PDB file of C-alpha atoms in Angstrom:
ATOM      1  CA  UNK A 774     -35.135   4.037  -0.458  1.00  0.00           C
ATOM      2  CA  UNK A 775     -32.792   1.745  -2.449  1.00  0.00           C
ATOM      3  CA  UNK A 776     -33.409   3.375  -5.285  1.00  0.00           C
ATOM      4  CA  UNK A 777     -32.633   6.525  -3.735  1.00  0.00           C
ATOM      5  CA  UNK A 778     -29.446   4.857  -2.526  1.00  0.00           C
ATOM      6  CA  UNK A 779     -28.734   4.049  -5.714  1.00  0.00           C
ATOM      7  CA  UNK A 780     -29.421   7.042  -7.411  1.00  0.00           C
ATOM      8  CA  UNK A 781     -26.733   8.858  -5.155  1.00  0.00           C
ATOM      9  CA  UNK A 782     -24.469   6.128  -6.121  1.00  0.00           C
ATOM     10  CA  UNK A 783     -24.515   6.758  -9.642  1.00  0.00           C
ATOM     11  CA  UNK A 784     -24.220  10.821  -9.699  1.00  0.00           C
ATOM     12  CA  UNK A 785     -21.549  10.329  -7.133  1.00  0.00           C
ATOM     13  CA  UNK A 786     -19.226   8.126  -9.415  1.00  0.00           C
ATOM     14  CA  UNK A 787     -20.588   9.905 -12.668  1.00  0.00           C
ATOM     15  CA  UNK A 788     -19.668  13.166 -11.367  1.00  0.00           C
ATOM     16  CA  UNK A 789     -16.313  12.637  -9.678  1.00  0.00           C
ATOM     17  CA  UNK A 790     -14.137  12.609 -12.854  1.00  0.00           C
ATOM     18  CA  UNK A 791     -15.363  16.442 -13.274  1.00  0.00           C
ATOM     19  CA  UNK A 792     -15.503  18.175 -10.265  1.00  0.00           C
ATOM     20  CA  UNK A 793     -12.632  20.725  -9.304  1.00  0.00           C
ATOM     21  CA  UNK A 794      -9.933  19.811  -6.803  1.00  0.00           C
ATOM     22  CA  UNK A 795     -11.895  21.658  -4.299  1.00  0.00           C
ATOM     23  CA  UNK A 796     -15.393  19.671  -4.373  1.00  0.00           C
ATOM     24  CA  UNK A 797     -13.408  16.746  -4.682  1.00  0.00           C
ATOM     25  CA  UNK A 798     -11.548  16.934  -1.327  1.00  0.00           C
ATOM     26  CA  UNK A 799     -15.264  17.860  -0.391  1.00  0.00           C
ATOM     27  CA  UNK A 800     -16.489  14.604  -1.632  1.00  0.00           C
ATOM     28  CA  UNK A 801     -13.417  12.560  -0.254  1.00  0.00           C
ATOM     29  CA  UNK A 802     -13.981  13.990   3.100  1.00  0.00           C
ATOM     30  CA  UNK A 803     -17.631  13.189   3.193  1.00  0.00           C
ATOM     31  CA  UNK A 804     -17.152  10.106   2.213  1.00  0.00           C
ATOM     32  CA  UNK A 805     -14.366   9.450   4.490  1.00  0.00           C
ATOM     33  CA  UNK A 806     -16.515  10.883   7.621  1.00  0.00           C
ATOM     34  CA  UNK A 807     -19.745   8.240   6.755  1.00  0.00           C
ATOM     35  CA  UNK A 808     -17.498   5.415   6.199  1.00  0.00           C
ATOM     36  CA  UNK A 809     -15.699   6.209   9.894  1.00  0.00           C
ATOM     37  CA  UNK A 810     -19.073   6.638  11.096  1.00  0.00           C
ATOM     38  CA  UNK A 811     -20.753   3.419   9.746  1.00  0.00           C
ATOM     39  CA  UNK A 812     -17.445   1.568  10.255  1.00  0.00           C
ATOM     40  CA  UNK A 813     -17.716   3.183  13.981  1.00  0.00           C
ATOM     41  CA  UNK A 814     -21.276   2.738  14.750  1.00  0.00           C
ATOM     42  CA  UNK A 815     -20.996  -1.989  13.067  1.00  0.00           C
ATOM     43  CA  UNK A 816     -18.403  -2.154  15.739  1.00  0.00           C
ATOM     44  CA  UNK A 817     -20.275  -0.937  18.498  1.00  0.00           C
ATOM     45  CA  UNK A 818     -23.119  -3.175  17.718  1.00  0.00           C
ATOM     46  CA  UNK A 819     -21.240  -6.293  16.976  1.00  0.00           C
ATOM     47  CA  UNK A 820     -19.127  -5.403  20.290  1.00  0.00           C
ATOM     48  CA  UNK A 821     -22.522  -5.341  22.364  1.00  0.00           C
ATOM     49  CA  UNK A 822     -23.902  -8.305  20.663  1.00  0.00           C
ATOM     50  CA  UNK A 823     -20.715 -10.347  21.024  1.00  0.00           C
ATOM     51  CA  UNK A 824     -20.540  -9.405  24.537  1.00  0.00           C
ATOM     52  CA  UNK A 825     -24.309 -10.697  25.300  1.00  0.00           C
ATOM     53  CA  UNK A 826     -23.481 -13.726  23.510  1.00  0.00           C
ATOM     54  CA  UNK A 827     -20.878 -14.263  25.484  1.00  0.00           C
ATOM     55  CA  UNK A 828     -22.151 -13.491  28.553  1.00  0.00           C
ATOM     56  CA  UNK A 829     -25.993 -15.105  28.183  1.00  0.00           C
ATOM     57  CA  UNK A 830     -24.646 -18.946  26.630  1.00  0.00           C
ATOM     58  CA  UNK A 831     -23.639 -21.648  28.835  1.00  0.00           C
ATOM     59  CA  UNK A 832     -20.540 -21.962  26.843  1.00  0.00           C
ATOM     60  CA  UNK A 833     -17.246 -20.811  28.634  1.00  0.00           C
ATOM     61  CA  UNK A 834     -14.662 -17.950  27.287  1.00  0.00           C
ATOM     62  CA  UNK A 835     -12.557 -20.852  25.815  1.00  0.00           C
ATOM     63  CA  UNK A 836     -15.324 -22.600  24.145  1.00  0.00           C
ATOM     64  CA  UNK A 837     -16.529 -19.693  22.697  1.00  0.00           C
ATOM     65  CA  UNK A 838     -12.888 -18.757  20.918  1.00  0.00           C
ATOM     66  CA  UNK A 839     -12.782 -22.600  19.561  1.00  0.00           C
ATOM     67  CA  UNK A 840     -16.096 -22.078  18.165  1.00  0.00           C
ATOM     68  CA  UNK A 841     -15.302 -19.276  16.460  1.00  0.00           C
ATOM     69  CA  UNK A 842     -11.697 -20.109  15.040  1.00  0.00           C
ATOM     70  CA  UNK A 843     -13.419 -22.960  13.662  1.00  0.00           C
ATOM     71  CA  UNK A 844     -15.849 -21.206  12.105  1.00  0.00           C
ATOM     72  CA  UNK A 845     -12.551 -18.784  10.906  1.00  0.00           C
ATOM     73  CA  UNK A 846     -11.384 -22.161   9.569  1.00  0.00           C
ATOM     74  CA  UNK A 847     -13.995 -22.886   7.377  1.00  0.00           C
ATOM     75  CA  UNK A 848     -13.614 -19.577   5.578  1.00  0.00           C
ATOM     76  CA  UNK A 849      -9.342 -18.802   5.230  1.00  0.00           C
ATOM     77  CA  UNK A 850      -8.518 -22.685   4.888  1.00  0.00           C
ATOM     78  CA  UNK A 851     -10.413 -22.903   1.656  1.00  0.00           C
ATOM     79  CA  UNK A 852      -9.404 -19.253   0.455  1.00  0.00           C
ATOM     80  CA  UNK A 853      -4.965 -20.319   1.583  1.00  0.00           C
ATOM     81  CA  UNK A 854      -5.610 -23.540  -0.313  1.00  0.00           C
ATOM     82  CA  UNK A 855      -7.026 -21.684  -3.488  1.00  0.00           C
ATOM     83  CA  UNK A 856      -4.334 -19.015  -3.290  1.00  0.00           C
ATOM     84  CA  UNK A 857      -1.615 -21.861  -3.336  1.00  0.00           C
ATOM     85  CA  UNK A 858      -2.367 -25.390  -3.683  1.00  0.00           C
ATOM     86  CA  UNK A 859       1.040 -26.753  -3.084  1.00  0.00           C
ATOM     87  CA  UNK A 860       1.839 -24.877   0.192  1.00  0.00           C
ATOM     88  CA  UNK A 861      -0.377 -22.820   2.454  1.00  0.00           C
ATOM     89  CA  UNK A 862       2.047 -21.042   4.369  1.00  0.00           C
ATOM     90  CA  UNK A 863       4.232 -20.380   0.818  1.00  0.00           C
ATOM     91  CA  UNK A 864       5.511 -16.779   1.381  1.00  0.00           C
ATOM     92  CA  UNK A 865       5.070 -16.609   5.228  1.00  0.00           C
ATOM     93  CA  UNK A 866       8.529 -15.531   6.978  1.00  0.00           C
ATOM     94  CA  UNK A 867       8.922 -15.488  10.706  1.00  0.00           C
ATOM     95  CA  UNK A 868       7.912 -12.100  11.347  1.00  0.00           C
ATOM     96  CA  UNK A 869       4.794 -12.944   9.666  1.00  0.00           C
ATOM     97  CA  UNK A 870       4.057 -16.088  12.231  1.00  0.00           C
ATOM     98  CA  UNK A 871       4.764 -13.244  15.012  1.00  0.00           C
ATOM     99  CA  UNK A 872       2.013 -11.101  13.463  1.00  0.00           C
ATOM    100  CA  UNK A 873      -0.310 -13.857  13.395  1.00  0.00           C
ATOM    101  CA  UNK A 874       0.194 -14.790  16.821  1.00  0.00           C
ATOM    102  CA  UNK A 875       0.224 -11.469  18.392  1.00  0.00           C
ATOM    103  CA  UNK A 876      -3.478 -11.199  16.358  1.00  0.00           C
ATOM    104  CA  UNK A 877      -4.850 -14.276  17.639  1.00  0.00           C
ATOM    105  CA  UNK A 878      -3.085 -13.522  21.113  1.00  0.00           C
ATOM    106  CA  UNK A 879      -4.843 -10.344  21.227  1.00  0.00           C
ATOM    107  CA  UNK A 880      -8.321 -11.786  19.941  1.00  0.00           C
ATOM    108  CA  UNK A 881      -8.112 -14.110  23.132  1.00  0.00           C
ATOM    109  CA  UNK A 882      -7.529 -10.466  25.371  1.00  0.00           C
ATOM    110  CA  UNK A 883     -10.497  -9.157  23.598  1.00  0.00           C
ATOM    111  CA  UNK A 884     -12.158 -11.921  24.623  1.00  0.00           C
ATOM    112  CA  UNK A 885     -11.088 -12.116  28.306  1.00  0.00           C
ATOM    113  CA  UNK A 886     -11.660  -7.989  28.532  1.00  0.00           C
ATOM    114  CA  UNK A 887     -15.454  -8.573  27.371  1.00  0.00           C
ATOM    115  CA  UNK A 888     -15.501 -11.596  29.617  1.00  0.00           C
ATOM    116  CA  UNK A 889     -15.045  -9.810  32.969  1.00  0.00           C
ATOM    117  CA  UNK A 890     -15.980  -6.405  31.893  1.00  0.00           C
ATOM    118  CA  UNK A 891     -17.860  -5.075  29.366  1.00  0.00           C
ATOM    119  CA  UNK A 892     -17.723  -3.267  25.642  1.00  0.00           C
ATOM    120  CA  UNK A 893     -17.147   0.345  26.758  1.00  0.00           C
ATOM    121  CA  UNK A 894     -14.329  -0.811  28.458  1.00  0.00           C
ATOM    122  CA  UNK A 895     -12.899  -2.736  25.724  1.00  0.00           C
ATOM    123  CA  UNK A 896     -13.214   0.357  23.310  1.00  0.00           C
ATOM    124  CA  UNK A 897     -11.824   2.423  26.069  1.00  0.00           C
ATOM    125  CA  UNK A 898      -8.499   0.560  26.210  1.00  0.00           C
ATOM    126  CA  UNK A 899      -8.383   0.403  22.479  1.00  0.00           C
ATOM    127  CA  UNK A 900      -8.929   4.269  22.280  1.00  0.00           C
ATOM    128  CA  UNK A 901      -6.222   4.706  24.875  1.00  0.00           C
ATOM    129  CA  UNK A 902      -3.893   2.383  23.455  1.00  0.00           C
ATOM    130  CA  UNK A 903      -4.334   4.328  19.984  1.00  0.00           C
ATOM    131  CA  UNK A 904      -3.054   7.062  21.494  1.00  0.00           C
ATOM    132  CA  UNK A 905      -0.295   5.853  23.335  1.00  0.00           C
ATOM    133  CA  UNK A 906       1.080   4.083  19.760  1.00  0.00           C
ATOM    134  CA  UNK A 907       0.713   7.400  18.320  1.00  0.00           C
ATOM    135  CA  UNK A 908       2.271   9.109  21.122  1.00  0.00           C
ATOM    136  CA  UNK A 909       5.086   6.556  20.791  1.00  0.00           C
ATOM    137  CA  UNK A 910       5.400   7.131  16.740  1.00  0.00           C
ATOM    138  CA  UNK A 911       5.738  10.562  17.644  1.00  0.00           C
ATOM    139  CA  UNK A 912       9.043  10.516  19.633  1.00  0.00           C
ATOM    140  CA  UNK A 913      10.647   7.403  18.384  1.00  0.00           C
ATOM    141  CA  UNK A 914       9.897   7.668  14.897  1.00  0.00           C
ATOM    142  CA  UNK A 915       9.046  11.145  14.160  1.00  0.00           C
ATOM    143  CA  UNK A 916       5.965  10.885  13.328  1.00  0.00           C
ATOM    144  CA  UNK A 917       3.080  13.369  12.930  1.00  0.00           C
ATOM    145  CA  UNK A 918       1.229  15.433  15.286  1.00  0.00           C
ATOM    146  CA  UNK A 919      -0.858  17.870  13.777  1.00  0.00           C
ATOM    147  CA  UNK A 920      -3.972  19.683  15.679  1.00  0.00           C
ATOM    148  CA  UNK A 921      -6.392  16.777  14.462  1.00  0.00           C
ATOM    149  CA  UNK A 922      -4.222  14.416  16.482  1.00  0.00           C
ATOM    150  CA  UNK A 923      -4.242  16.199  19.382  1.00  0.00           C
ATOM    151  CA  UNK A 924      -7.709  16.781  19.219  1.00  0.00           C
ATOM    152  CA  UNK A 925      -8.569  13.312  18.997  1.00  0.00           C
ATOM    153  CA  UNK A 926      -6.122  12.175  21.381  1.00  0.00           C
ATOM    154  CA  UNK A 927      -8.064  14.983  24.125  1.00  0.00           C
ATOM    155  CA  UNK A 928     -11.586  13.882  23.033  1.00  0.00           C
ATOM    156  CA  UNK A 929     -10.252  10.001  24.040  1.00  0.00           C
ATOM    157  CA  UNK A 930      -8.380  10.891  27.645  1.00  0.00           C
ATOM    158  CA  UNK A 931     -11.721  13.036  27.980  1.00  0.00           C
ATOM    159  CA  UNK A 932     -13.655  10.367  27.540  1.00  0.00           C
ATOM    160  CA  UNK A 933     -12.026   8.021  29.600  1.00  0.00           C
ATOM    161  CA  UNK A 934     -11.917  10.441  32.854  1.00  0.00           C
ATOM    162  CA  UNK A 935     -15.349  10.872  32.188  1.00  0.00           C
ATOM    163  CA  UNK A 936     -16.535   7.504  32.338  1.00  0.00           C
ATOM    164  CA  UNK A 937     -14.158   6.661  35.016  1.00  0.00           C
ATOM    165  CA  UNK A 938     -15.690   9.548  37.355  1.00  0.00           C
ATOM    166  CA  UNK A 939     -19.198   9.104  36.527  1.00  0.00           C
TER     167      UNK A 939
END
């Protein structure tokens, strides 16, 4: 099985360089569709696991979110003090401090929506809020809205009615 993994790997990057423009948007789709898909399919089983963890330890929500920023401290402190040993926040401006905030702000929501509800919910919002951003792009900053938007902005709100209804 690896080796058949590995096989494919091979005639895949030996063959792009020669295919026609054609086979190659071919090949960039495909691969683009099984990355989405495998991307797609970790998160929903590191959302379910992270939600029985979270739900089966004696630990609280808070507890939990220590635990794992120190954990998330072992790993970037090392990497920020590689990248520049003099000053670990060289380079950071304000706006970046915002960014990081609003991240870790909205890991802690994550954490409170798995909390006291569960992981379809969670992806539910996300998918909704997707579309609202693009929704808001669209208006405010022009920005595109082909059929494959729409599309996947009907099979979310679809989704959501349905699983709200059912």
């Amino acid at each position: 099985s690896s080796f058949r993994c590995m096989y494919m790997y091979m005639y895949v990057a030996c063959a792009a360089p020669v295919l026609d423009d054609d086979a190659r948007l071919w090949l960039d789709y495909s691969v683009g569709v099984a990355a989405v898909s495998i991307e797609s399919f970790l998160s929903g089983l590191s959302n379910v696991y992270f939600e029985k963890v979270l739900k089966s330890t004696p630990l609280s929500l808070w507890e939990r979110n220590v635990q794992l920023a120190c954990y998330s401290l072992l790993i970037y402190v090392p990497m920020a003090i590689y990248a520049n040993p003099s000053s670990i926040l060289l380079g950071w401006s304000w706006i970046t401090c915002v960014v990081a905030f609003l991240s870790a702000f909205g890991g802690i929501l994550v954490g409170l929506v798995l909390n006291y509800m569960d992981s379809i919910a969670k992806n539910l919002s996300l998918s909704i809020a997707i579309v609202l951003t693009t929704l808001f792009d669209h208006f405010f900053f022009n920005g595109p809205m082909n059929m494959q938007i729409v599309a996947s902005g009907s099979v979310v709100i679809i989704s959501i009615l349905n699983y709200t209804s059912g």
